[in-house]
Amino acid sequence: MESKNQPMLQAIDLSKRYEDGHLALDNLNLTVETGQVYAMLGGNGAGKTTAINLFLNFIEPTTGQAVVDGIVTHEEPLKAKERIAYVSENVMLYPNFTALQNVDFFVKLGGKTKYTKEDYRKVLLRVGLQEEAHDRRLKGFSKGMRQKCGIAIAILKDAKAILLDEPTSGLDPKAAFEFIHLLNTLREEGKAILMSTHDIFRAKEVADIVGIMNLGKLVMQRTKDELVGEDLEKLYVEFMAGYMDEVA
Amino acid sequence: MLRLLIEKELRDIIGSTKFTTTFAVCAILILLAFYVGARNYQVSMNEFEAARSENLRQMEELTNWNEVDHRIFLEPQPLAALVSGISNDIGRTVDVETRGELSSENSRFNEDPIFAVFRFLDLQFIFTVVLSLFAILFGFDAINGEKERGTLRLSFANSVPRDKYILGKLVGSFLALVIPLLLAVLVGFLLLVVMGIPMDGGLWARLGLIVLSGLMYFGVFLTLSVFISTLTEHSSTSFLLLLVAWIFAVLIIPRTAVLLSGRAVDVPSMDQINYEKATLENELWDQDRKQMSEFWRSNPPSENESREESMARFRRFMSELADAREEEQQKLAEQLNENRRNREFVQQKLALNIARVSPTASFALASSDLAGTSLELKQRFVESANLYQQTYATFVNEKTGGMGGGWWSRMNSDEEADPIDPYELPVYEYVEPETSEFINGALPDMALLMVFNLLFFAGAFVRFLKYDVR
Ligand SMILES: Nc1ncnc2c1ncn2[C@@H]1O[C@H](COP(=O)(O)OP(=O)(O)OP(=O)(O)O)[C@@H](O)[C@H]1O
Ligand SMILES: [Mg+2]
């Protein structure tokens, strides 16, 4: 069992300037420890996806490091990715495969080969995908149904760190509510979770730490305790506005 | 891991409706090619037999071997029905004379319109045109399509080495497409057996190699498609690029090669050659006519010579003149033909070498070499006909006591004789070269196809190592 204070996910002076010269991430520093949920808030184009992509080594950092369980991702990407599960903003799977076939493929790709079909079904049910959909081809799935499959795949990978890019986008209210419940369970299992979201209300409810990003910078970061009694929505607007003033 | 990726590719491709429909079309075409090929062979074989016996039958009433109008025919070859090559475009009939130049004529014994229509539907056509498109259809979005679908990022959120992924992609999609095609081809093989096409070990080996080079050709388009899909962002772009590449490889380059080599190397036309021959013939005739008219003046019949004897003398003289004339004509003809053949050879070689820029040409050449229907077929046939001419001439000379050939002896032949027995004629048989000779001829082009495969494979591989998977 890892100690609670060892960072599982860590961004150290992490910056990304795209080829077109746009500085999408500006000197990001954040830490997510085992058993913690970190919620990144921020408007469109704030740099949340960029940060997550850096953890996955989809892009190379311009400066700084993204570290997973002590492993610098751009130095040893394969080793780092063994420790990460990931749900994208818009989960896309193979349209010709059934839900189970998709889950089977991606979970095996993640290195977990011991599961049975029943294990898959259990997790799919747990994320709210009704039984009759399990053997249907993905072709006819709604965005939310695909999202649920993606979440199931991430759970089944059973990685120490979980990266979630707007995981609840497309989920119906009931599924979104259950997802929060699921996050709590995963936290209890000792996962370190970094999540980007636009859902201020849920972020406050579930996150141990909330960060607000704007124009590639982390402009505010508060722990759950610090947020007690605060109106996060108001803070969000204030920080965004305040930052805008600063820029102006 | 590699196995998982290959299995996924197999399932992804074979499970798609796109595959079901297009494969059904391909399979039907392949089977049709085998069926039509086999039927074609049977029909041509019957026509060949009929033409041969008809020729002999026509001789039955004759009494003089000099009146015989003997024709020999190129026997249909089983593989030619599958890879027709030039077999439909060369003369398959030769009028054998005891002397003089032989030339082949008639592209078929009999033009059957149905088969003329379906002629294009041989195995080679299916591979060059249909299967190359089939490869493009399943390869054009191999990588960029996964990116567009978002499955690439999800895959690479895992600890997946890129080399394994692209290898799994290439191998998996090749197997997924080739295994079903091979099944169709195997059924086609069975069809040949069932329809009683006489296939021996050598023919099977050559047919197997034709299919193998077909698969290599298929592989060229598949690896090219995957390569292009790693070079482009959108699958619509790669599809367009591949179509353009296809049009160049299949339609434009081979034709351009012929045009270019035609410009680069001049070959005297048949008309030119015939004109020169005719000029010489006229000159010789003029000289001979002079000699003929002077014959009696310079060689008057002596007193003690009977009329028959002097006529015989004259006949001998005429015959000698004719021989000399013919010899000279032959010499010129050989010279002209040799020159033309050489130029033609240079031109063809150049055309083929330019065309080899396109794998389509390499495949066409390899498969027709293997089927025995390459340009060499014509040469082989003419050579074997020339060989036969010698046998035939000896035979006729024996039968006629040296009075063979020429209109002269025919006109003056002895009036009373028994009918000849045409079945005494030496039988002409076209003997195919050794199997190894066909295979050796095809090896360079098969190697070229392999090089194309490796080139595009390596291109796709290297490109993907740096590919933006987001
Ligand atoms: N490949 C790229 N090349 C250039 N600029 C890019 C690229 N990808 C993203 N950007 C820019 O980087 C900035 C941050 O983008 P990012 O996707 O990280 O935002 P985000 O916080 O995830 O936004 P959203 O909430 O809309 O998902 C944006 O201004 C975007 O235009
Ligand atoms: Mg985003």
mmCIF file of C-alpha atoms in Angstrom, chain B residues 73-251:
data_model
loop_
_atom_site.group_PDB
_atom_site.id
_atom_site.type_symbol
_atom_site.label_atom_id
_atom_site.label_comp_id
_atom_site.label_asym_id
_atom_site.label_seq_id
_atom_site.Cartn_x
_atom_site.Cartn_y
_atom_site.Cartn_z
ATOM 1 C CA PHE B 73 -2.047 -24.697 -85.176
ATOM 2 C CA LEU B 74 -0.846 -23.525 -81.820
ATOM 3 C CA GLU B 75 -2.451 -25.742 -79.257
ATOM 4 C CA PRO B 76 -4.390 -23.899 -76.511
ATOM 5 C CA GLN B 77 -2.621 -23.882 -73.154
ATOM 6 C CA PRO B 78 -4.639 -24.282 -69.942
ATOM 7 C CA LEU B 79 -2.970 -21.373 -68.158
ATOM 8 C CA ALA B 80 -3.461 -19.092 -71.117
ATOM 9 C CA ALA B 81 -7.149 -19.227 -70.323
ATOM 10 C CA LEU B 82 -6.464 -17.729 -66.904
ATOM 11 C CA VAL B 83 -3.802 -15.244 -67.863
ATOM 12 C CA SER B 84 -4.448 -14.604 -71.512
ATOM 13 C CA GLY B 85 -1.473 -12.303 -72.023
ATOM 14 C CA ILE B 86 -0.917 -11.982 -75.737
ATOM 15 C CA SER B 87 -2.281 -15.432 -76.513
ATOM 16 C CA ASN B 88 -5.397 -13.971 -78.082
ATOM 17 C CA ASP B 89 -3.537 -11.408 -80.100
ATOM 18 C CA ILE B 90 -1.005 -13.497 -81.945
ATOM 19 C CA GLY B 91 -1.473 -15.666 -84.979
ATOM 20 C CA ARG B 92 -2.176 -19.220 -83.920
ATOM 21 C CA THR B 93 -2.182 -20.693 -87.404
ATOM 22 C CA VAL B 94 0.705 -21.159 -89.807
ATOM 23 C CA ASP B 95 0.446 -22.175 -93.461
ATOM 24 C CA VAL B 96 3.387 -24.464 -93.870
ATOM 25 C CA GLU B 97 5.220 -24.401 -97.162
ATOM 26 C CA THR B 98 8.292 -26.448 -97.843
ATOM 27 C CA ARG B 99 10.286 -23.292 -98.351
ATOM 28 C CA GLY B 100 10.043 -19.589 -97.833
ATOM 29 C CA GLU B 101 9.099 -17.480 -94.902
ATOM 30 C CA LEU B 102 6.458 -18.683 -92.519
ATOM 31 C CA SER B 103 4.067 -16.277 -90.915
ATOM 32 C CA SER B 104 1.349 -16.813 -88.405
ATOM 33 C CA GLU B 105 -2.139 -15.498 -88.853
ATOM 34 C CA ASN B 106 -5.605 -15.606 -87.319
ATOM 35 C CA SER B 107 -5.703 -14.723 -83.687
ATOM 36 C CA ARG B 108 -8.061 -17.587 -82.955
ATOM 37 C CA PHE B 109 -9.231 -20.620 -84.818
ATOM 38 C CA ASN B 110 -12.661 -19.153 -84.702
ATOM 39 C CA GLU B 111 -13.920 -15.974 -83.165
ATOM 40 C CA ASP B 112 -16.579 -16.834 -80.639
ATOM 41 C CA PRO B 113 -18.335 -13.565 -79.781
ATOM 42 C CA ILE B 114 -19.330 -14.605 -76.263
ATOM 43 C CA PHE B 115 -15.794 -15.356 -75.323
ATOM 44 C CA ALA B 116 -14.561 -12.254 -77.031
ATOM 45 C CA VAL B 117 -16.805 -10.288 -74.701
ATOM 46 C CA PHE B 118 -15.670 -12.140 -71.620
ATOM 47 C CA ARG B 119 -12.104 -12.267 -72.719
ATOM 48 C CA PHE B 120 -11.105 -9.478 -70.388
ATOM 49 C CA LEU B 121 -12.369 -11.454 -67.448
ATOM 50 C CA ASP B 122 -9.266 -13.453 -66.851
ATOM 51 C CA LEU B 123 -7.569 -13.957 -63.529
ATOM 52 C CA GLN B 124 -4.956 -11.365 -64.370
ATOM 53 C CA PHE B 125 -7.581 -8.705 -64.981
ATOM 54 C CA ILE B 126 -9.289 -9.517 -61.706
ATOM 55 C CA PHE B 127 -6.029 -9.070 -59.852
ATOM 56 C CA THR B 128 -4.766 -5.990 -61.635
ATOM 57 C CA VAL B 129 -8.002 -4.058 -61.579
ATOM 58 C CA VAL B 130 -10.472 -5.458 -59.083
ATOM 59 C CA LEU B 131 -8.232 -6.703 -56.299
ATOM 60 C CA SER B 132 -6.005 -3.649 -56.322
ATOM 61 C CA LEU B 133 -9.121 -1.544 -55.758
ATOM 62 C CA PHE B 134 -10.183 -3.996 -53.075
ATOM 63 C CA ALA B 135 -6.860 -3.436 -51.305
ATOM 64 C CA ILE B 136 -7.262 0.324 -51.516
ATOM 65 C CA LEU B 137 -10.815 0.141 -50.228
ATOM 66 C CA PHE B 138 -9.649 -1.561 -47.045
ATOM 67 C CA GLY B 139 -6.313 0.130 -46.616
ATOM 68 C CA PHE B 140 -6.926 3.787 -47.367
ATOM 69 C CA ASP B 141 -8.082 4.646 -43.833
ATOM 70 C CA ALA B 142 -6.013 2.073 -41.965
ATOM 71 C CA ILE B 143 -4.352 4.665 -39.747
ATOM 72 C CA ASN B 144 -5.986 8.031 -40.331
ATOM 73 C CA GLY B 145 -9.379 6.367 -40.147
ATOM 74 C CA GLU B 146 -8.606 5.019 -36.666
ATOM 75 C CA LYS B 147 -7.523 8.501 -35.748
ATOM 76 C CA GLU B 148 -10.737 10.002 -37.086
ATOM 77 C CA ARG B 149 -12.738 7.400 -35.234
ATOM 78 C CA GLY B 150 -10.847 8.176 -32.033
ATOM 79 C CA THR B 151 -9.821 4.591 -31.454
ATOM 80 C CA LEU B 152 -6.167 5.407 -32.026
ATOM 81 C CA ARG B 153 -5.960 7.632 -28.954
ATOM 82 C CA LEU B 154 -7.733 5.132 -26.790
ATOM 83 C CA SER B 155 -5.368 2.400 -27.962
ATOM 84 C CA PHE B 156 -2.304 4.492 -27.311
ATOM 85 C CA ALA B 157 -3.465 5.463 -23.851
ATOM 86 C CA ASN B 158 -2.161 1.978 -23.153
ATOM 87 C CA SER B 159 1.368 0.773 -23.111
ATOM 88 C CA VAL B 160 1.353 -0.198 -26.787
ATOM 89 C CA PRO B 161 4.618 -0.056 -28.747
ATOM 90 C CA ARG B 162 4.088 1.703 -32.031
ATOM 91 C CA ASP B 163 6.086 -0.788 -34.064
ATOM 92 C CA LYS B 164 3.868 -3.597 -32.841
ATOM 93 C CA TYR B 165 0.744 -1.619 -33.627
ATOM 94 C CA ILE B 166 1.682 -0.840 -37.224
ATOM 95 C CA LEU B 167 2.969 -4.379 -37.720
ATOM 96 C CA GLY B 168 -0.303 -5.764 -36.412
ATOM 97 C CA LYS B 169 -2.144 -3.416 -38.717
ATOM 98 C CA LEU B 170 -0.232 -4.443 -41.817
ATOM 99 C CA VAL B 171 -0.156 -8.142 -41.094
ATOM 100 C CA GLY B 172 -3.714 -8.231 -39.785
ATOM 101 C CA SER B 173 -5.280 -6.426 -42.701
ATOM 102 C CA PHE B 174 -3.245 -8.475 -45.182
ATOM 103 C CA LEU B 175 -4.398 -11.729 -43.613
ATOM 104 C CA ALA B 176 -7.974 -10.555 -43.225
ATOM 105 C CA LEU B 177 -8.229 -9.856 -46.928
ATOM 106 C CA VAL B 178 -5.957 -12.503 -48.369
ATOM 107 C CA ILE B 179 -7.255 -15.564 -46.526
ATOM 108 C CA PRO B 180 -10.807 -15.193 -47.863
ATOM 109 C CA LEU B 181 -9.463 -14.448 -51.334
ATOM 110 C CA LEU B 182 -7.294 -17.544 -51.195
ATOM 111 C CA LEU B 183 -10.324 -19.596 -50.282
ATOM 112 C CA ALA B 184 -12.063 -18.324 -53.394
ATOM 113 C CA VAL B 185 -8.970 -19.120 -55.440
ATOM 114 C CA LEU B 186 -8.845 -22.636 -53.993
ATOM 115 C CA VAL B 187 -12.437 -23.199 -55.025
ATOM 116 C CA GLY B 188 -11.359 -21.978 -58.448
ATOM 117 C CA PHE B 189 -8.589 -24.585 -58.489
ATOM 118 C CA LEU B 190 -11.165 -27.195 -57.636
ATOM 119 C CA LEU B 191 -13.260 -25.986 -60.535
ATOM 120 C CA LEU B 192 -10.352 -26.634 -62.896
ATOM 121 C CA VAL B 193 -10.094 -30.183 -61.618
ATOM 122 C CA VAL B 194 -13.826 -30.788 -61.803
ATOM 123 C CA MET B 195 -14.014 -29.428 -65.326
ATOM 124 C CA GLY B 196 -11.264 -31.791 -66.367
ATOM 125 C CA ILE B 197 -8.631 -29.299 -67.383
ATOM 126 C CA PRO B 198 -5.440 -31.308 -67.847
ATOM 127 C CA MET B 199 -3.177 -29.854 -65.191
ATOM 128 C CA ASP B 200 0.145 -31.473 -64.431
ATOM 129 C CA GLY B 201 2.598 -30.716 -61.644
ATOM 130 C CA GLY B 202 4.407 -28.076 -63.643
ATOM 131 C CA LEU B 203 1.183 -26.271 -64.481
ATOM 132 C CA TRP B 204 0.037 -26.344 -60.858
ATOM 133 C CA ALA B 205 3.366 -24.953 -59.761
ATOM 134 C CA ARG B 206 3.104 -22.156 -62.292
ATOM 135 C CA LEU B 207 -0.503 -21.431 -61.376
ATOM 136 C CA GLY B 208 0.483 -21.373 -57.713
ATOM 137 C CA LEU B 209 3.187 -18.838 -58.503
ATOM 138 C CA ILE B 210 0.740 -16.756 -60.530
ATOM 139 C CA VAL B 211 -1.488 -16.571 -57.471
ATOM 140 C CA LEU B 212 1.519 -15.811 -55.290
ATOM 141 C CA SER B 213 2.600 -12.932 -57.491
ATOM 142 C CA GLY B 214 -1.027 -11.799 -57.481
ATOM 143 C CA LEU B 215 -0.927 -11.700 -53.713
ATOM 144 C CA MET B 216 2.326 -9.790 -53.795
ATOM 145 C CA TYR B 217 0.715 -7.319 -56.159
ATOM 146 C CA PHE B 218 -2.227 -7.085 -53.792
ATOM 147 C CA GLY B 219 0.259 -6.516 -50.977
ATOM 148 C CA VAL B 220 1.830 -3.631 -52.875
ATOM 149 C CA PHE B 221 -1.479 -1.788 -52.964
ATOM 150 C CA LEU B 222 -2.296 -2.647 -49.383
ATOM 151 C CA THR B 223 1.046 -1.480 -48.001
ATOM 152 C CA LEU B 224 0.861 1.593 -50.214
ATOM 153 C CA SER B 225 -2.605 2.334 -48.843
ATOM 154 C CA VAL B 226 -1.470 1.978 -45.244
ATOM 155 C CA PHE B 227 1.592 4.093 -46.019
ATOM 156 C CA ILE B 228 -0.513 6.872 -47.560
ATOM 157 C CA SER B 229 -2.902 6.695 -44.622
ATOM 158 C CA THR B 230 0.002 7.439 -42.282
ATOM 159 C CA LEU B 231 0.999 10.387 -44.451
ATOM 160 C CA THR B 232 -2.374 12.099 -44.449
ATOM 161 C CA GLU B 233 -4.627 13.594 -41.856
ATOM 162 C CA HIS B 234 -7.991 12.676 -43.360
ATOM 163 C CA SER B 235 -9.158 9.446 -44.887
ATOM 164 C CA SER B 236 -10.886 11.333 -47.694
ATOM 165 C CA THR B 237 -7.515 12.756 -48.730
ATOM 166 C CA SER B 238 -5.783 9.406 -48.663
ATOM 167 C CA PHE B 239 -8.587 7.839 -50.678
ATOM 168 C CA LEU B 240 -8.231 10.449 -53.379
ATOM 169 C CA LEU B 241 -4.457 10.145 -53.448
ATOM 170 C CA LEU B 242 -4.704 6.387 -53.724
ATOM 171 C CA LEU B 243 -7.176 6.581 -56.558
ATOM 172 C CA VAL B 244 -4.813 8.855 -58.437
ATOM 173 C CA ALA B 245 -1.932 6.470 -57.726
ATOM 174 C CA TRP B 246 -4.095 3.592 -58.934
ATOM 175 C CA ILE B 247 -4.991 5.342 -62.165
ATOM 176 C CA PHE B 248 -1.328 6.039 -62.819
ATOM 177 C CA ALA B 249 -0.179 2.532 -61.974
ATOM 178 C CA VAL B 250 -2.912 0.638 -63.774
ATOM 179 C CA LEU B 251 -3.881 2.859 -66.649
#
